[in-house]
Coordinates of C-alpha atoms in Angstrom, one line a residue:
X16 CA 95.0 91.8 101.4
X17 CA 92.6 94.7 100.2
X18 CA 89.3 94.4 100.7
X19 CA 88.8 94.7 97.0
X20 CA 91.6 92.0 96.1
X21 CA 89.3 89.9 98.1
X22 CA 86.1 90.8 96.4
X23 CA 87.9 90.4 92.9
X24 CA 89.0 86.8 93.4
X25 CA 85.2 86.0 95.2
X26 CA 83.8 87.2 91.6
X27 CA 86.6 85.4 89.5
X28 CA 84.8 81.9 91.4
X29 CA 82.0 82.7 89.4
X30 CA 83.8 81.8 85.9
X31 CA 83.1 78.5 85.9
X32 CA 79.3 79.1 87.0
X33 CA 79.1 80.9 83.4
X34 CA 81.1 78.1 81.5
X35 CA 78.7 76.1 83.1
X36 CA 75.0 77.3 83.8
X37 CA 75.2 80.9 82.4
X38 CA 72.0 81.8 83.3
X39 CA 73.3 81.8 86.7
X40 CA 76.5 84.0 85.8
X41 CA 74.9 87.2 86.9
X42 CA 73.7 86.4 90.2
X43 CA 77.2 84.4 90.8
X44 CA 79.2 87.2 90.3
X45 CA 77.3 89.1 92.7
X46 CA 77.4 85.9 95.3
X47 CA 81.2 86.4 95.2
X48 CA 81.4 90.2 94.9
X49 CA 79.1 89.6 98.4
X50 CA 81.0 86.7 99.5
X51 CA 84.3 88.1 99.0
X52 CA 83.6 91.4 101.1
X53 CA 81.6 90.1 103.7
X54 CA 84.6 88.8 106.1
X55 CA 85.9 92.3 106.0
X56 CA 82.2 93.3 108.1
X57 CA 84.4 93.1 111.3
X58 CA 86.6 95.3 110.7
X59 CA 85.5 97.7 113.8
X60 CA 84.6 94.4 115.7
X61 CA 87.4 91.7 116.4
X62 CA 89.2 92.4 112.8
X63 CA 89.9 88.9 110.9
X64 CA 88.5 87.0 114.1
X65 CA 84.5 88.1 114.2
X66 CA 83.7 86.9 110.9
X67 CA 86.6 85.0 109.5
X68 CA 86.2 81.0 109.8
X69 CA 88.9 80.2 107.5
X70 CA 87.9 76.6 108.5
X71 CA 84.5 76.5 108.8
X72 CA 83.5 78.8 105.7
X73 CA 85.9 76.1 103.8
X74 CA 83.5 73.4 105.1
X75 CA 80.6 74.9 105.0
X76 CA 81.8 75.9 101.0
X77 CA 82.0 71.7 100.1
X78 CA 78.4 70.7 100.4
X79 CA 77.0 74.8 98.8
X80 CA 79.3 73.2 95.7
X81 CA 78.3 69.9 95.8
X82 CA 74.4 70.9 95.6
X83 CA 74.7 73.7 93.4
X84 CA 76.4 70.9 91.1
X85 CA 73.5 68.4 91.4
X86 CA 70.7 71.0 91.2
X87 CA 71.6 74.1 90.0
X88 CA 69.7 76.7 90.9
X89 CA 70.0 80.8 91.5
X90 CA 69.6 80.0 95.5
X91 CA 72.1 76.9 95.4
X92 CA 74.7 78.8 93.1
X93 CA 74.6 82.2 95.1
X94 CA 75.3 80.1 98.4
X95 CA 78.1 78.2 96.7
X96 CA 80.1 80.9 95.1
X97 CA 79.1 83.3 98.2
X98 CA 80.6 80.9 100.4
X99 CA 83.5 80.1 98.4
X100 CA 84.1 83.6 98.5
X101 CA 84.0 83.9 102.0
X102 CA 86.3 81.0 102.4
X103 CA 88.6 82.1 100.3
X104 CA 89.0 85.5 101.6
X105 CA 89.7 84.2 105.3
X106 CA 92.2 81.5 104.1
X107 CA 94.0 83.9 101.8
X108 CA 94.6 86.5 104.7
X109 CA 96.6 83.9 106.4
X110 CA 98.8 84.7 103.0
X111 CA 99.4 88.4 103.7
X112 CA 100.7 90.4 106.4
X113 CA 99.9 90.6 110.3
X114 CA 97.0 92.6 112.1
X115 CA 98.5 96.0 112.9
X116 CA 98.2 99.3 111.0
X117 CA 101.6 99.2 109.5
X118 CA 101.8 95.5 108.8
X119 CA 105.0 96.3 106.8
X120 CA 106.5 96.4 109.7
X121 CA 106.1 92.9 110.6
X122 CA 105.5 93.5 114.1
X123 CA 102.1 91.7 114.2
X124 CA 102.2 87.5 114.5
X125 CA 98.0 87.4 114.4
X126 CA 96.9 86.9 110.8
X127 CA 93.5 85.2 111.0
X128 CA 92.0 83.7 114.0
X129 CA 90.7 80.1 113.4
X130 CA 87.8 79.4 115.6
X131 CA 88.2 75.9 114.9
X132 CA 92.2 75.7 116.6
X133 CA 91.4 78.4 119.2
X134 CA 94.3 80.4 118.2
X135 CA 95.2 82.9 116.0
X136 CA 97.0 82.1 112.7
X137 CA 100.7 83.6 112.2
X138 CA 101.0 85.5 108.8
X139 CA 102.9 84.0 105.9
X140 CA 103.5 87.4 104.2
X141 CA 103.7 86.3 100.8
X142 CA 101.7 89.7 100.7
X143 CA 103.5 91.8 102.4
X144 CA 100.7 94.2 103.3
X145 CA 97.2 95.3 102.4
X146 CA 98.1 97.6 99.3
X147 CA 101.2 96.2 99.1
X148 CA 102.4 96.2 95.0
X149 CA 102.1 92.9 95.0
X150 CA 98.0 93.2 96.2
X151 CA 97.5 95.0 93.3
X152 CA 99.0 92.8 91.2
X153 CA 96.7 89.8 92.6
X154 CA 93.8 91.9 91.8
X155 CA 94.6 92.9 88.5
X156 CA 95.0 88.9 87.8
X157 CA 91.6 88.2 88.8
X158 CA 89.9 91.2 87.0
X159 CA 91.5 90.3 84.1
X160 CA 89.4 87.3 83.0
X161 CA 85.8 89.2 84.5
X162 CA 86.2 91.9 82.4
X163 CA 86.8 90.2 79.5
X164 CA 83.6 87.5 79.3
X165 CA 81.3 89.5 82.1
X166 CA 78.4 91.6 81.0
X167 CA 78.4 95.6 81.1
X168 CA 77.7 95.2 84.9
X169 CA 80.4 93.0 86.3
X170 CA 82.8 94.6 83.7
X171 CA 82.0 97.7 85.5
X172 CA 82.2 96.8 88.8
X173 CA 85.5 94.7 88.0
X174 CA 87.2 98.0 86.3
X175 CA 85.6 100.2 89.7
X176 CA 87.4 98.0 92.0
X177 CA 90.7 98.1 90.1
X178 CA 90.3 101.7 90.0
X179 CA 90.2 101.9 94.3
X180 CA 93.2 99.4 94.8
X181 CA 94.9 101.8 92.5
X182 CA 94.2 104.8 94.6
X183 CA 94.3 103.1 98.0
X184 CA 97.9 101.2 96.9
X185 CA 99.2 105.1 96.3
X186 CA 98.0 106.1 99.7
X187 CA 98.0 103.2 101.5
X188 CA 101.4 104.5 104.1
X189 CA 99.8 107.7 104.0
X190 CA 96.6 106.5 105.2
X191 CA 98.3 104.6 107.8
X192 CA 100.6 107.5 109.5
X193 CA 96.7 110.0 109.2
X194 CA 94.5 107.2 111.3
X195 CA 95.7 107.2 114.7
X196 CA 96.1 111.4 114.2
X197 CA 91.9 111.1 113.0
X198 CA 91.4 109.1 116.0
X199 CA 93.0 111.2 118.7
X200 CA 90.4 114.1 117.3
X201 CA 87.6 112.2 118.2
X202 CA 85.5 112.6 121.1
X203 CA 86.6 110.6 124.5
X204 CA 83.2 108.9 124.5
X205 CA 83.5 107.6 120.3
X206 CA 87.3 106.0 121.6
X207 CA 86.5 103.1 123.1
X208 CA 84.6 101.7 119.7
X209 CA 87.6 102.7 117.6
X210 CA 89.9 99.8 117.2
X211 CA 93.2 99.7 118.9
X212 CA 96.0 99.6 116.3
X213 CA 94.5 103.2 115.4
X214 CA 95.0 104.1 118.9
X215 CA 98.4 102.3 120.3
X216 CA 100.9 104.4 118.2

């Protein structure tokens, strides 16, 4: 899924924080805007394996909710819906496609790598691809609901992100076939820290 899809749903955890304790609403929807994105850090560095612990971020989420339930506080909130955020993201990637540049293609069978199995995860492809019409779709569901009760701020940065999965969904096959031409333009010396899939076409 798009890195935006992912931050998106991270902020749409915050909801209930502003049902709840609204006083805490602003710094949850930035917990999840955070949480959400920060997987996606490894993207140059062991993509969907570095940083995604689809079953330890969903542990390590449990307790951050349980606290931030007892005492709610700015710290206990942001680490609950941060990781719940992060969770989320690396258990819904297991939802899309595989890790290759063209995942459309299906040629990939490594979706998310679960530290806890010591294997990779297969992809379900319920989302075909990052950008895939159906991507958009499940961001547009989640910004839906934030831009309707969040403040000037989150409306904005809901409505921002909505506006790059737009523009990325357009040129997301486009993008795909330009990479590995980018990469072979780059110095020798920049090659090996340029990941693979851009490389192996």
């Amino acid at each position: 899924m798009m890195a935006t899809t992912h931050a998106l749903w991270g902020m749409a955890l915050a909801l209930p924080v502003l049902a709840t304790t609204p006083e805490y609403a602003p710094i949850a929807f930035l917990a999840g805007l955070g949480g959400g994105l920060a997987p996606d850090f490894d993207l140059y560095a062991g993509h969907r394996k570095t940083l995604h612990f689809p079953v330890y971020a969903s542990i390590a989420a449990i307790p951050a909710m349980v606290l931030a339930a007892i005492v709610p506080t700015a710290v206990t909130v942001a680490l609950a819906v941060g990781l719940a955020a992060a969770a989320l993201h690396t258990v819904s990637d297991i939802l899309g496609g595989g890790l290759e540049l063209r995942p459309w293609e299906g040629s990939s069978e490594r979706a998310v790598y679960s530290h806890y199995h010591g294997r990779w995860l297969r992809p379900r492809r319920l989302v075909r691809y990052d950008g895939a019409p159906e991507d958009f779709a499940l961001a547009g569901i989640a910004a839906v609901p934030i831009t309707l009760v969040g403040d000037a701020l989150i409306t904005t940065i809901a409505a921002a992100l909505v506006a790059v999965s737009a523009v990325y969904v357009l040129l997301r096959k486009w993008l795909a076939a330009l990479a590995p031409r980018l990469a072979r333009l780059l110095p020798a010396p920049l090659r090996p820290y340029v990941p693979a899939r851009y490389l192996d076409i």
